[in-house]
Amino acid sequence: MRQADKEELAKGQFEPKHYAILAFVAVLMLYLYRDILTGDF
């Protein structure tokens, strides 16, 4: 496997949509965590 192919594969594993999903989950968890701390459900 050529080095360029490896780099393309590595980039393919971290697409922007994956970051969007991670960001959405992180915000959702923070939102729920804040509700638990404040006692507002």
mmCIF file of N, CA and C in Angstrom:
data_model
loop_
_atom_site.group_PDB
_atom_site.id
_atom_site.type_symbol
_atom_site.label_atom_id
_atom_site.label_comp_id
_atom_site.label_asym_id
_atom_site.label_seq_id
_atom_site.Cartn_x
_atom_site.Cartn_y
_atom_site.Cartn_z
ATOM 1 N N MET A 1 0.845 -1.195 0.000
ATOM 2 C CA MET A 1 0.000 0.000 0.000
ATOM 3 C C MET A 1 0.884 1.250 0.000
ATOM 4 N N ARG A 2 0.585 2.153 -0.906
ATOM 5 C CA ARG A 2 1.374 3.374 -0.975
ATOM 6 C C ARG A 2 1.071 4.287 0.200
ATOM 7 N N GLN A 3 2.021 5.153 0.537
ATOM 8 C CA GLN A 3 1.845 6.085 1.649
ATOM 9 C C GLN A 3 0.631 6.985 1.424
ATOM 10 N N ALA A 4 0.451 7.442 0.185
ATOM 11 C CA ALA A 4 -0.673 8.328 -0.131
ATOM 12 C C ALA A 4 -1.998 7.611 0.141
ATOM 13 N N ASP A 5 -2.046 6.314 -0.177
ATOM 14 C CA ASP A 5 -3.264 5.548 0.065
ATOM 15 C C ASP A 5 -3.551 5.464 1.567
ATOM 16 N N LYS A 6 -2.500 5.281 2.347
ATOM 17 C CA LYS A 6 -2.670 5.216 3.803
ATOM 18 C C LYS A 6 -3.190 6.539 4.349
ATOM 19 N N GLU A 7 -2.666 7.641 3.815
ATOM 20 C CA GLU A 7 -3.099 8.957 4.279
ATOM 21 C C GLU A 7 -4.560 9.204 3.923
ATOM 22 N N GLU A 8 -4.954 8.789 2.722
ATOM 23 C CA GLU A 8 -6.346 8.954 2.317
ATOM 24 C C GLU A 8 -7.254 8.125 3.216
ATOM 25 N N LEU A 9 -6.822 6.925 3.567
ATOM 26 C CA LEU A 9 -7.603 6.052 4.435
ATOM 27 C C LEU A 9 -7.745 6.674 5.819
ATOM 28 N N ALA A 10 -6.649 7.252 6.315
ATOM 29 C CA ALA A 10 -6.667 7.882 7.638
ATOM 30 C C ALA A 10 -7.629 9.073 7.636
ATOM 31 N N LYS A 11 -7.607 9.855 6.542
ATOM 32 C CA LYS A 11 -8.503 11.010 6.457
ATOM 33 C C LYS A 11 -9.961 10.555 6.362
ATOM 34 N N GLY A 12 -10.166 9.444 5.677
ATOM 35 C CA GLY A 12 -11.514 8.938 5.492
ATOM 36 C C GLY A 12 -12.161 8.511 6.802
ATOM 37 N N GLN A 13 -11.339 8.179 7.790
ATOM 38 C CA GLN A 13 -11.870 7.738 9.075
ATOM 39 C C GLN A 13 -12.347 8.916 9.922
ATOM 40 N N PHE A 14 -11.950 10.122 9.576
ATOM 41 C CA PHE A 14 -12.336 11.305 10.350
ATOM 42 C C PHE A 14 -12.987 12.329 9.429
ATOM 43 N N GLU A 15 -14.178 11.981 8.939
ATOM 44 C CA GLU A 15 -14.892 12.897 8.067
ATOM 45 C C GLU A 15 -15.632 13.938 8.907
ATOM 46 N N PRO A 16 -15.923 15.100 8.325
ATOM 47 C CA PRO A 16 -16.632 16.165 9.053
ATOM 48 C C PRO A 16 -17.938 15.686 9.678
ATOM 49 N N LYS A 17 -18.653 14.779 8.994
ATOM 50 C CA LYS A 17 -19.942 14.325 9.535
ATOM 51 C C LYS A 17 -19.749 13.588 10.849
ATOM 52 N N HIS A 18 -18.599 12.909 10.999
ATOM 53 C CA HIS A 18 -18.326 12.229 12.266
ATOM 54 C C HIS A 18 -18.138 13.244 13.385
ATOM 55 N N TYR A 19 -17.463 14.343 13.081
ATOM 56 C CA TYR A 19 -17.277 15.397 14.076
ATOM 57 C C TYR A 19 -18.626 16.025 14.427
ATOM 58 N N ALA A 20 -19.499 16.173 13.438
ATOM 59 C CA ALA A 20 -20.822 16.744 13.677
ATOM 60 C C ALA A 20 -21.623 15.853 14.614
ATOM 61 N N ILE A 21 -21.541 14.542 14.394
ATOM 62 C CA ILE A 21 -22.250 13.593 15.254
ATOM 63 C C ILE A 21 -21.686 13.654 16.676
ATOM 64 N N LEU A 22 -20.354 13.678 16.794
ATOM 65 C CA LEU A 22 -19.720 13.743 18.119
ATOM 66 C C LEU A 22 -20.107 15.036 18.833
ATOM 67 N N ALA A 23 -20.124 16.139 18.099
ATOM 68 C CA ALA A 23 -20.485 17.428 18.696
ATOM 69 C C ALA A 23 -21.941 17.405 19.172
ATOM 70 N N PHE A 24 -22.820 16.820 18.366
ATOM 71 C CA PHE A 24 -24.231 16.733 18.729
ATOM 72 C C PHE A 24 -24.413 15.914 19.996
ATOM 73 N N VAL A 25 -23.733 14.779 20.071
ATOM 74 C CA VAL A 25 -23.819 13.919 21.256
ATOM 75 C C VAL A 25 -23.269 14.645 22.481
ATOM 76 N N ALA A 26 -22.163 15.346 22.308
ATOM 77 C CA ALA A 26 -21.543 16.058 23.429
ATOM 78 C C ALA A 26 -22.486 17.138 23.962
ATOM 79 N N VAL A 27 -23.108 17.901 23.068
ATOM 80 C CA VAL A 27 -24.048 18.945 23.485
ATOM 81 C C VAL A 27 -25.257 18.321 24.173
ATOM 82 N N LEU A 28 -25.751 17.220 23.619
ATOM 83 C CA LEU A 28 -26.900 16.547 24.204
ATOM 84 C C LEU A 28 -26.586 16.056 25.614
ATOM 85 N N MET A 29 -25.408 15.464 25.789
ATOM 86 C CA MET A 29 -25.009 14.969 27.108
ATOM 87 C C MET A 29 -24.862 16.123 28.100
ATOM 88 N N LEU A 30 -24.261 17.240 27.656
ATOM 89 C CA LEU A 30 -24.119 18.399 28.534
ATOM 90 C C LEU A 30 -25.483 18.954 28.927
ATOM 91 N N TYR A 31 -26.410 18.971 27.970
ATOM 92 C CA TYR A 31 -27.753 19.481 28.238
ATOM 93 C C TYR A 31 -28.459 18.617 29.280
ATOM 94 N N LEU A 32 -28.379 17.297 29.102
ATOM 95 C CA LEU A 32 -29.007 16.381 30.057
ATOM 96 C C LEU A 32 -28.326 16.466 31.413
ATOM 97 N N TYR A 33 -27.003 16.561 31.419
ATOM 98 C CA TYR A 33 -26.237 16.630 32.671
ATOM 99 C C TYR A 33 -26.620 17.891 33.452
ATOM 100 N N ARG A 34 -26.790 19.012 32.728
ATOM 101 C CA ARG A 34 -27.179 20.266 33.368
ATOM 102 C C ARG A 34 -28.574 20.137 33.988
ATOM 103 N N ASP A 35 -29.480 19.467 33.286
ATOM 104 C CA ASP A 35 -30.831 19.273 33.814
ATOM 105 C C ASP A 35 -30.801 18.433 35.084
ATOM 106 N N ILE A 36 -29.942 17.426 35.117
ATOM 107 C CA ILE A 36 -29.828 16.577 36.309
ATOM 108 C C ILE A 36 -29.282 17.397 37.475
ATOM 109 N N LEU A 37 -28.281 18.228 37.213
ATOM 110 C CA LEU A 37 -27.679 19.036 38.275
ATOM 111 C C LEU A 37 -28.663 20.062 38.838
ATOM 112 N N THR A 38 -29.445 20.672 37.968
ATOM 113 C CA THR A 38 -30.371 21.716 38.414
ATOM 114 C C THR A 38 -31.676 21.121 38.929
ATOM 115 N N GLY A 39 -31.940 19.859 38.624
ATOM 116 C CA GLY A 39 -33.163 19.206 39.087
ATOM 117 C C GLY A 39 -34.361 19.532 38.224
ATOM 118 N N ASP A 40 -34.147 20.150 37.064
ATOM 119 C CA ASP A 40 -35.253 20.468 36.160
ATOM 120 C C ASP A 40 -35.408 19.361 35.135
ATOM 121 N N PHE A 41 -36.560 18.725 35.143
ATOM 122 C CA PHE A 41 -36.776 17.644 34.174
ATOM 123 C C PHE A 41 -37.948 17.998 33.285
#
